[in-house]
Amino acid sequence: MTCITTLPVYSKVADDHIIPLAIRERLPPGFHLSQHQAETYHAILDNSLDVVFNTAMTGDGKSLAGQLPALIHSWPAMSMYPTNELLYDQLRQIEQAMHLWKRDDLLVTRLDAQRLDELEADTELQRAAALLNLLRNHEFVCTNPDIFHYVMQQYYIHTGKRGDTPDKVLGPMLNLFKQFTFDEFHVFQTPQVVSVINALLFIHTVVGDTQPKKFLFLSATPGELLLRYLERAGLRYAHIHGDYAHASSNPEPARWRRILHGNSLTFAPQRAEEWIEAHMADILLRFFLTHRPAAKGAIIVNSVASAQRLVAKLRPLLASHELTVESNTGFDARSRRRDSYAADLLIGTSTIDIGVDFQINFLVFESHDAGSFLQRLGRLGRHSSFARHGTTHQFEAFEAHALLAPWLYENLFQAEVGETPLLMDGMELDREQLRQTLRETSPTAATFEHYGRLWGRTHA
């Protein structure tokens, strides 16, 4: 095993002159917007732009940046999340933001297949009617890209001589909402990117300048394919980055706020089950016993089977020390997944590594490429404390263990004779340096760009 240290990350606070009066009047006491959040708000309201990209770092409030127009102006928005776990997490966060920003009057709902099933059963409406009923009665809708795709492809209407009008669902949706947000868009593969581009072009053509729509894309680890397609499409867009300082202490508290704590990061060329077998007592249990009650952790693995085996193995051991272990996978019931966040140790899969907010200071994760590494490491260090039974516990230490494929471990820590390895034991570096190093050593993901030319036209 090899250990390095990552530095804390500080985000630049927005200058007062770029925060509009409408925001300052509602800004919660002691709350400071980041520069990128204020810039995103301005870009969304800028009629000269069609698309806004926000690629701020994980933990820096990209979702809030997209919610500001709704919180300030009741701007109707549809936000799409690639996993159900992220959808529920963001629904919880927008509800908290409404309370914090004194906007409890904002009508918010979730829209997924289960919700539509419930509406159909309760109201005896057909699916399209149930969908329209939900859209017409809410100003902020949390949904997934599939629902948006089905509406655009007219899957909710009846065809034939006595069928529905083509715009039965699409027309009202475009009339009702001004903003469409795609969160964590880096997970989109080429077919999804092509589908989204065609949808944007169709909407842009249909509504023109009479009812301009704004499309917001959020991701800390973006790919470049979507940007290239937008340039070819001639859509006007703004690309907003975060502004960061990496240092052991806050360089200027009035101008910078911490978004990620520094942490120790240990690398090992093992799978999670092998690592747990070897370090269950000397690392995992030691951390919890040393830092309790201010210890809370997660293990993120690549398969559901591995997660379930780890739960079965670790639950008796931690229970003997009055510590709880719960799983959070796609096979767990919603109520169980919700309760898992309160456990001392959460064991989950990719359902929880995309965008979900964790209050933890201990993390073990498997990783097969740079993207999954950065997403999973990004779950750690976002919070300074957590609350349990009315008591707040301050985290004292942050510790991560990255479990890599042997070839990736060798690329990072071994070098040819006479050359220096990219990473060395005891090294201190910032998150941006770590990101660049991982990008250099990971294979480039296949984008299948020919798909757009060969099959993309059939979407249109």
Coordinates of C-alpha atoms in Angstrom, one line a residue:
M1 CA 0.0 0.0 0.0
T2 CA 1.1 3.6 -0.7
C3 CA -0.2 6.7 1.0
I4 CA -0.4 10.3 -0.2
T5 CA -2.1 13.4 1.3
T6 CA -4.6 15.7 -0.6
L7 CA -4.9 19.3 0.4
P8 CA -8.2 21.0 1.3
V9 CA -10.0 22.9 -1.4
Y10 CA -11.4 26.4 -1.1
S11 CA -13.9 27.9 -3.5
K12 CA -13.9 31.6 -4.4
V13 CA -16.8 33.6 -2.8
A14 CA -18.8 35.7 -5.2
D15 CA -17.9 39.4 -5.3
D16 CA -20.8 41.5 -3.9
H17 CA -21.2 43.5 -7.1
I18 CA -22.2 40.4 -9.2
I19 CA -24.8 39.3 -6.7
P20 CA -28.2 40.8 -7.8
L21 CA -30.3 42.6 -5.3
A22 CA -33.0 39.9 -5.7
I23 CA -30.6 37.3 -4.4
R24 CA -29.2 39.5 -1.6
E25 CA -32.7 40.1 -0.3
R26 CA -33.3 36.3 0.1
L27 CA -29.7 35.2 1.0
P28 CA -29.8 33.2 4.2
P29 CA -27.9 34.7 7.1
G30 CA -24.2 33.7 7.0
F31 CA -24.6 32.1 3.6
H32 CA -22.1 32.9 0.9
L33 CA -22.5 32.1 -2.8
S34 CA -19.5 30.9 -4.8
Q35 CA -18.4 32.8 -7.8
H36 CA -19.5 30.1 -10.2
Q37 CA -23.0 30.0 -8.6
A38 CA -23.6 33.7 -9.2
E39 CA -22.2 33.4 -12.8
T40 CA -24.5 30.5 -13.5
Y41 CA -27.5 32.5 -12.2
H42 CA -26.7 35.4 -14.6
A43 CA -26.1 33.0 -17.5
I44 CA -29.4 31.2 -17.0
L45 CA -31.2 34.6 -17.2
D46 CA -29.2 35.8 -20.2
N47 CA -31.4 35.7 -23.3
S48 CA -28.4 35.7 -25.6
L49 CA -27.5 32.1 -24.4
D50 CA -29.2 28.8 -25.2
V51 CA -27.1 26.4 -23.1
V52 CA -25.1 26.8 -19.9
F53 CA -22.4 24.4 -18.7
N54 CA -21.2 24.4 -15.1
T55 CA -18.2 22.2 -14.4
A56 CA -17.4 23.3 -10.9
M57 CA -15.7 20.8 -8.6
T58 CA -17.7 18.2 -6.6
G59 CA -19.1 19.6 -3.4
D60 CA -19.2 23.1 -4.6
G61 CA -22.9 23.5 -5.0
K62 CA -23.5 23.1 -8.7
S63 CA -27.1 21.9 -8.0
L64 CA -27.9 25.1 -6.0
A65 CA -26.5 27.2 -8.8
G66 CA -29.1 25.7 -11.1
Q67 CA -31.9 26.1 -8.5
L68 CA -31.4 29.8 -7.9
P69 CA -33.8 31.1 -10.6
A70 CA -36.5 28.9 -9.1
L71 CA -35.7 29.9 -5.5
I72 CA -35.6 33.6 -6.4
H73 CA -38.1 34.1 -9.2
S74 CA -40.2 30.9 -9.1
W75 CA -38.7 30.1 -12.5
P76 CA -40.4 26.8 -13.6
A77 CA -37.7 24.1 -14.0
M78 CA -37.4 20.4 -14.8
S79 CA -34.2 18.9 -13.4
M80 CA -33.0 15.5 -14.5
Y81 CA -30.8 13.1 -12.6
P82 CA -29.3 9.8 -14.0
T83 CA -30.0 7.6 -11.0
N84 CA -33.0 7.3 -8.7
E85 CA -30.8 7.6 -5.6
L86 CA -29.5 11.0 -6.9
L87 CA -33.0 12.1 -7.7
Y88 CA -34.2 11.4 -4.1
D89 CA -31.1 13.1 -2.7
Q90 CA -31.6 16.2 -4.8
L91 CA -35.4 16.3 -3.9
R92 CA -34.3 16.3 -0.3
Q93 CA -31.8 19.1 -1.0
I94 CA -34.2 21.4 -2.9
E95 CA -36.7 21.0 0.0
Q96 CA -34.0 22.0 2.5
A97 CA -33.0 24.9 0.2
M98 CA -36.6 26.1 0.1
H99 CA -36.8 26.2 3.8
L100 CA -33.4 28.0 4.1
W101 CA -34.3 30.5 1.4
K102 CA -37.8 31.0 2.8
R103 CA -39.5 29.6 -0.3
D104 CA -41.8 27.0 1.2
D105 CA -44.5 28.1 -1.3
L106 CA -42.5 26.6 -4.2
L107 CA -44.4 23.6 -5.6
V108 CA -41.9 20.7 -5.9
T109 CA -42.4 17.1 -6.9
R110 CA -40.6 14.0 -8.0
L111 CA -41.5 12.4 -11.4
D112 CA -40.4 8.8 -12.1
A113 CA -42.1 5.6 -13.2
Q114 CA -43.1 4.7 -9.6
R115 CA -44.7 8.1 -9.1
L116 CA -46.6 7.8 -12.4
D117 CA -47.8 4.3 -11.4
E118 CA -49.1 5.7 -8.1
L119 CA -50.9 8.5 -9.9
E120 CA -52.5 6.1 -12.3
A121 CA -53.7 3.9 -9.5
D122 CA -55.0 6.7 -7.3
T123 CA -56.7 8.8 -10.0
E124 CA -57.5 6.2 -12.7
L125 CA -56.0 8.5 -15.2
Q126 CA -54.2 7.3 -18.3
R127 CA -50.4 7.7 -18.1
A128 CA -50.2 10.8 -20.3
A129 CA -53.0 12.4 -18.3
A130 CA -51.3 11.5 -15.0
L131 CA -48.1 13.0 -16.3
L132 CA -49.7 16.2 -17.4
N133 CA -51.6 16.5 -14.1
L134 CA -48.3 16.4 -12.2
L135 CA -46.5 18.8 -14.5
R136 CA -49.3 21.4 -14.5
N137 CA -49.4 21.5 -10.7
H138 CA -45.7 21.9 -9.9
E139 CA -43.1 24.5 -10.6
F140 CA -40.0 22.4 -9.9
V141 CA -39.9 18.8 -11.1
C142 CA -37.2 16.3 -10.2
T143 CA -37.1 13.6 -12.8
N144 CA -34.8 11.5 -14.9
P145 CA -33.5 11.8 -18.5
D146 CA -35.6 8.8 -19.6
I147 CA -38.9 10.6 -18.8
F148 CA -37.7 13.6 -20.9
H149 CA -36.6 11.3 -23.7
Y150 CA -40.0 9.5 -23.7
V151 CA -41.9 12.8 -23.9
M152 CA -39.6 14.0 -26.8
Q153 CA -40.1 10.7 -28.7
Q154 CA -43.9 10.9 -28.1
Y155 CA -44.1 7.6 -26.3
Y156 CA -46.9 8.8 -24.0
I157 CA -49.4 9.5 -26.8
H158 CA -51.7 7.2 -28.8
T159 CA -51.2 7.1 -32.6
G160 CA -53.5 6.2 -35.5
K161 CA -56.6 7.8 -37.0
R162 CA -58.1 8.4 -33.6
G163 CA -54.8 9.0 -31.8
D164 CA -53.7 12.0 -29.8
T165 CA -52.3 15.2 -31.3
P166 CA -48.5 15.0 -31.5
D167 CA -48.0 17.8 -29.0
K168 CA -50.4 16.5 -26.4
V169 CA -47.7 16.1 -23.7
L170 CA -44.7 17.9 -25.3
G171 CA -46.6 21.1 -26.0
P172 CA -47.7 21.7 -22.4
M173 CA -44.3 20.7 -21.1
L174 CA -42.6 23.4 -23.2
N175 CA -45.2 25.9 -22.3
L176 CA -44.9 25.2 -18.6
F177 CA -41.1 25.1 -18.0
K178 CA -38.4 27.7 -18.8
Q179 CA -35.3 25.6 -17.7
F180 CA -34.2 22.1 -18.3
T181 CA -31.3 20.9 -16.1
F182 CA -29.2 17.8 -16.8
D183 CA -27.3 16.9 -13.7
E184 CA -24.1 14.7 -13.8
F185 CA -24.3 14.7 -17.6
H186 CA -20.8 13.1 -17.8
V187 CA -22.5 9.7 -17.5
F188 CA -24.3 10.2 -20.9
Q189 CA -23.0 7.9 -23.5
T190 CA -22.9 8.8 -27.2
P191 CA -26.5 7.6 -27.9
Q192 CA -27.8 9.8 -25.0
V193 CA -25.7 12.8 -26.1
V194 CA -27.1 12.5 -29.6
S195 CA -30.7 12.2 -28.3
V196 CA -30.2 15.3 -26.1
I197 CA -28.7 17.3 -28.9
N198 CA -31.6 16.5 -31.2
A199 CA -34.1 17.3 -28.4
L200 CA -32.4 20.7 -27.9
L201 CA -32.4 21.5 -31.6
F202 CA -36.1 20.5 -31.9
I203 CA -37.1 22.6 -28.9
H204 CA -35.0 25.6 -30.1
T205 CA -36.6 25.4 -33.6
V206 CA -40.2 25.0 -32.3
V207 CA -40.2 27.8 -29.6
G208 CA -37.8 30.1 -31.4
D209 CA -37.3 33.4 -29.6
T210 CA -40.9 33.7 -28.5
Q211 CA -40.5 31.4 -25.4
P212 CA -36.7 30.8 -25.2
K213 CA -35.7 27.8 -23.1
K214 CA -32.5 27.5 -21.1
F215 CA -30.6 24.2 -20.9
L216 CA -28.2 23.7 -18.0
F217 CA -25.6 20.9 -17.8
L218 CA -23.8 20.1 -14.5
S219 CA -20.8 17.9 -14.0
A220 CA -17.5 17.9 -12.2
T221 CA -16.0 15.4 -14.6
P222 CA -17.4 16.3 -18.0
G223 CA -16.6 14.7 -21.4
E224 CA -16.0 16.8 -24.5
L225 CA -18.4 15.2 -26.9
L226 CA -21.5 17.2 -26.0
L227 CA -19.5 20.5 -26.3
R228 CA -18.3 19.5 -29.8
Y229 CA -21.9 18.7 -30.9
L230 CA -23.2 22.0 -29.5
E231 CA -20.6 23.9 -31.5
R232 CA -21.5 22.1 -34.7
A233 CA -25.2 22.7 -33.9
G234 CA -24.6 26.5 -33.7
L235 CA -26.3 26.7 -30.2
R236 CA -25.0 29.6 -28.1
Y237 CA -23.5 28.4 -24.8
A238 CA -21.4 29.6 -21.8
H239 CA -18.9 27.3 -20.0
I240 CA -18.6 28.2 -16.3
H241 CA -15.7 26.9 -14.2
G242 CA -15.1 27.1 -10.5
D243 CA -12.3 29.2 -9.1
Y244 CA -10.3 27.3 -6.4
A245 CA -7.4 27.6 -4.0
H246 CA -5.6 24.5 -2.7
A247 CA -3.9 25.0 0.6
S248 CA -3.5 23.6 4.1
S249 CA -5.4 26.6 5.5
N250 CA -7.8 29.1 4.2
P251 CA -5.8 31.8 2.3
E252 CA -8.3 34.5 3.0
P253 CA -11.5 33.6 4.8
A254 CA -13.5 36.6 3.6
R255 CA -12.9 35.6 -0.1
W256 CA -12.7 31.8 0.1
R257 CA -14.9 29.1 1.6
R258 CA -13.8 25.5 2.2
I259 CA -15.7 22.9 0.1
L260 CA -13.5 19.8 0.7
H261 CA -11.4 18.8 3.6
G262 CA -7.9 17.4 3.0
N263 CA -7.5 13.7 3.6
S264 CA -5.0 10.8 3.7
L265 CA -5.4 8.6 0.6
T266 CA -4.0 5.1 0.5
F267 CA -3.7 3.1 -2.7
A268 CA -3.8 -0.7 -3.0
P269 CA -3.9 -3.1 -6.0
Q270 CA -6.7 -5.2 -4.5
R271 CA -10.5 -5.8 -4.7
A272 CA -12.6 -4.6 -1.8
E273 CA -13.2 -8.1 -0.4
E274 CA -9.5 -8.9 -0.4
W275 CA -8.7 -5.5 1.3
I276 CA -11.4 -6.0 4.0
E277 CA -10.1 -9.5 4.7
A278 CA -6.6 -8.1 5.2
H279 CA -7.4 -4.9 7.0
M280 CA -10.8 -5.4 8.7
A281 CA -9.3 -5.0 12.2
D282 CA -6.1 -2.9 11.8
I283 CA -7.5 -0.2 9.5
L284 CA -11.4 -0.2 9.3
L285 CA -12.2 -1.1 12.9
R286 CA -9.3 0.9 14.3
F287 CA -10.6 4.0 12.6
F288 CA -14.1 3.7 14.1
L289 CA -12.8 2.8 17.6
T290 CA -10.2 5.6 17.6
H291 CA -12.6 8.4 16.4
R292 CA -16.0 7.3 17.8
P293 CA -18.5 8.8 18.1
A294 CA -17.2 11.2 15.3
A295 CA -16.6 8.4 12.8
K296 CA -18.9 7.6 9.9
G297 CA -17.9 5.7 6.7
A298 CA -18.8 4.2 3.4
I299 CA -17.5 1.4 1.2
I300 CA -18.3 1.7 -2.6
V301 CA -17.8 -1.4 -4.7
N302 CA -18.4 -2.4 -8.3
S303 CA -21.0 -5.2 -7.8
V304 CA -24.1 -5.8 -5.8
A305 CA -22.9 -9.3 -4.9
S306 CA -19.7 -8.0 -3.5
A307 CA -21.7 -5.4 -1.4
Q308 CA -24.0 -8.0 0.0
R309 CA -21.1 -10.3 1.0
L310 CA -19.3 -7.4 2.7
V311 CA -22.4 -6.5 4.7
A312 CA -22.8 -10.1 5.8
K313 CA -19.1 -10.2 6.8
L314 CA -18.8 -6.8 8.6
R315 CA -22.2 -6.5 10.3
P316 CA -21.5 -9.1 13.1
L317 CA -18.0 -7.6 13.7
L318 CA -19.2 -4.0 14.0
A319 CA -22.3 -4.9 15.9
S320 CA -20.1 -6.4 18.6
H321 CA -18.8 -2.8 19.1
E322 CA -22.3 -1.3 18.9
L323 CA -21.7 0.0 15.3
T324 CA -24.2 -0.4 12.5
V325 CA -23.8 -1.6 8.9
E326 CA -26.3 -1.1 6.1
S327 CA -26.4 -1.7 2.3
N328 CA -27.5 0.7 -0.4
T329 CA -27.8 -0.9 -3.8
G330 CA -30.2 -1.0 -6.6
F331 CA -31.7 -4.2 -5.1
D332 CA -32.5 -2.6 -1.8
A333 CA -36.0 -1.2 -1.0
R334 CA -36.3 2.6 -1.1
S335 CA -36.9 2.7 2.7
R336 CA -33.8 0.7 3.4
R337 CA -31.7 2.8 1.1
R338 CA -32.9 6.0 2.9
D339 CA -32.2 4.5 6.3
S340 CA -28.7 3.4 5.2
Y341 CA -27.3 7.0 5.4
A342 CA -27.8 7.0 9.2
A343 CA -25.6 3.9 9.6
D344 CA -22.1 4.0 10.9
L345 CA -20.9 2.2 7.8
L346 CA -22.8 2.3 4.5
I347 CA -21.9 -0.3 1.8
G348 CA -23.1 0.6 -1.7
T349 CA -22.5 0.4 -5.4
S350 CA -22.6 2.9 -8.3
T351 CA -26.2 3.9 -7.2
I352 CA -24.6 6.2 -4.6
D353 CA -21.3 7.4 -6.2
I354 CA -22.9 9.9 -8.6
G355 CA -23.6 13.2 -7.0
V356 CA -25.1 11.9 -3.7
D357 CA -24.1 13.9 -0.7
F358 CA -22.4 12.0 2.2
Q359 CA -21.6 13.0 5.7
I360 CA -18.6 10.7 6.2
N361 CA -14.9 10.9 7.2
F362 CA -13.9 7.3 6.2
L363 CA -14.1 5.9 2.6
V364 CA -13.0 2.7 0.9
F365 CA -13.8 2.5 -2.8
E366 CA -13.0 0.4 -5.8
S367 CA -12.2 2.2 -9.1
H368 CA -11.5 1.1 -12.7
D369 CA -10.8 4.5 -14.3
A370 CA -10.2 8.2 -13.6
G371 CA -13.9 9.1 -13.8
S372 CA -15.1 6.6 -11.2
F373 CA -12.1 7.4 -9.0
L374 CA -12.8 11.1 -8.9
Q375 CA -16.6 10.6 -8.5
R376 CA -16.1 8.2 -5.5
L377 CA -13.3 10.1 -3.8
G378 CA -15.6 13.2 -4.2
R379 CA -18.0 11.7 -1.6
L380 CA -15.4 12.3 1.2
G381 CA -14.6 15.5 3.0
R382 CA -17.7 17.5 2.0
H383 CA -18.9 18.0 5.6
S384 CA -17.2 18.9 8.8
S385 CA -19.6 17.1 11.1
F386 CA -22.8 15.0 11.2
A387 CA -25.8 15.0 13.6
R388 CA -27.2 12.0 15.4
H389 CA -30.0 12.0 18.0
G390 CA -29.8 15.7 18.3
T391 CA -26.0 15.8 18.9
T392 CA -23.5 17.2 16.4
H393 CA -20.2 15.3 16.1
Q394 CA -17.2 17.1 14.6
F395 CA -15.0 15.1 12.3
E396 CA -11.4 15.0 13.4
A397 CA -9.7 13.1 10.5
F398 CA -10.5 12.1 6.9
E399 CA -9.2 8.9 5.5
A400 CA -9.7 7.3 2.1
H401 CA -8.5 4.0 0.6
A402 CA -8.6 3.6 -3.1
L403 CA -8.6 0.0 -4.5
L404 CA -7.3 -0.1 -8.0
A405 CA -6.7 -2.6 -10.8
P406 CA -3.1 -3.8 -10.7
W407 CA -2.2 -2.2 -14.0
L408 CA -3.5 1.2 -12.9
Y409 CA -1.6 1.0 -9.6
E410 CA 1.6 0.2 -11.5
N411 CA 1.0 3.1 -13.9
L412 CA 0.8 5.5 -10.9
F413 CA 3.5 4.2 -8.6
Q414 CA 6.1 2.4 -10.9
A415 CA 8.3 3.9 -13.5
E416 CA 11.0 2.9 -16.0
V417 CA 14.6 2.8 -14.8
G418 CA 15.9 6.4 -14.5
E419 CA 12.4 7.9 -14.4
T420 CA 10.3 9.2 -11.5
P421 CA 6.9 7.6 -10.7
L422 CA 3.9 9.9 -11.1
L423 CA 3.0 9.3 -7.4
M424 CA 5.2 8.5 -4.5
D425 CA 4.6 7.5 -0.9
G426 CA 4.3 10.5 1.4
M427 CA 3.6 12.9 -1.4
E428 CA 1.3 15.9 -0.8
L429 CA -0.7 17.3 -3.8
D430 CA -4.0 19.0 -4.5
R431 CA -7.1 17.6 -6.1
E432 CA -6.4 19.2 -9.5
Q433 CA -3.0 17.6 -9.6
L434 CA -4.4 14.3 -8.7
R435 CA -7.1 14.6 -11.4
Q436 CA -4.5 15.4 -14.0
T437 CA -2.4 12.4 -12.9
L438 CA -5.3 10.0 -13.1
R439 CA -6.3 11.3 -16.6
E440 CA -2.8 10.7 -17.9
T441 CA -2.7 7.1 -16.6
S442 CA -6.3 6.0 -17.5
P443 CA -7.3 4.8 -20.9
T444 CA -9.4 7.2 -23.0
A445 CA -13.0 6.1 -23.0
A446 CA -14.4 5.2 -26.4
T447 CA -16.9 7.8 -27.6
F448 CA -18.2 6.0 -30.8
E449 CA -18.5 9.3 -32.6
H450 CA -19.5 7.5 -35.8
Y451 CA -22.8 6.7 -34.1
G452 CA -23.9 10.3 -34.4
R453 CA -23.3 10.3 -38.2
L454 CA -24.6 6.9 -38.9
W455 CA -27.6 6.6 -36.5
G456 CA -28.1 10.1 -35.0
R457 CA -30.1 11.3 -37.9
T458 CA -32.7 8.6 -37.2
H459 CA -33.4 10.3 -33.8
A460 CA -34.4 13.5 -35.7

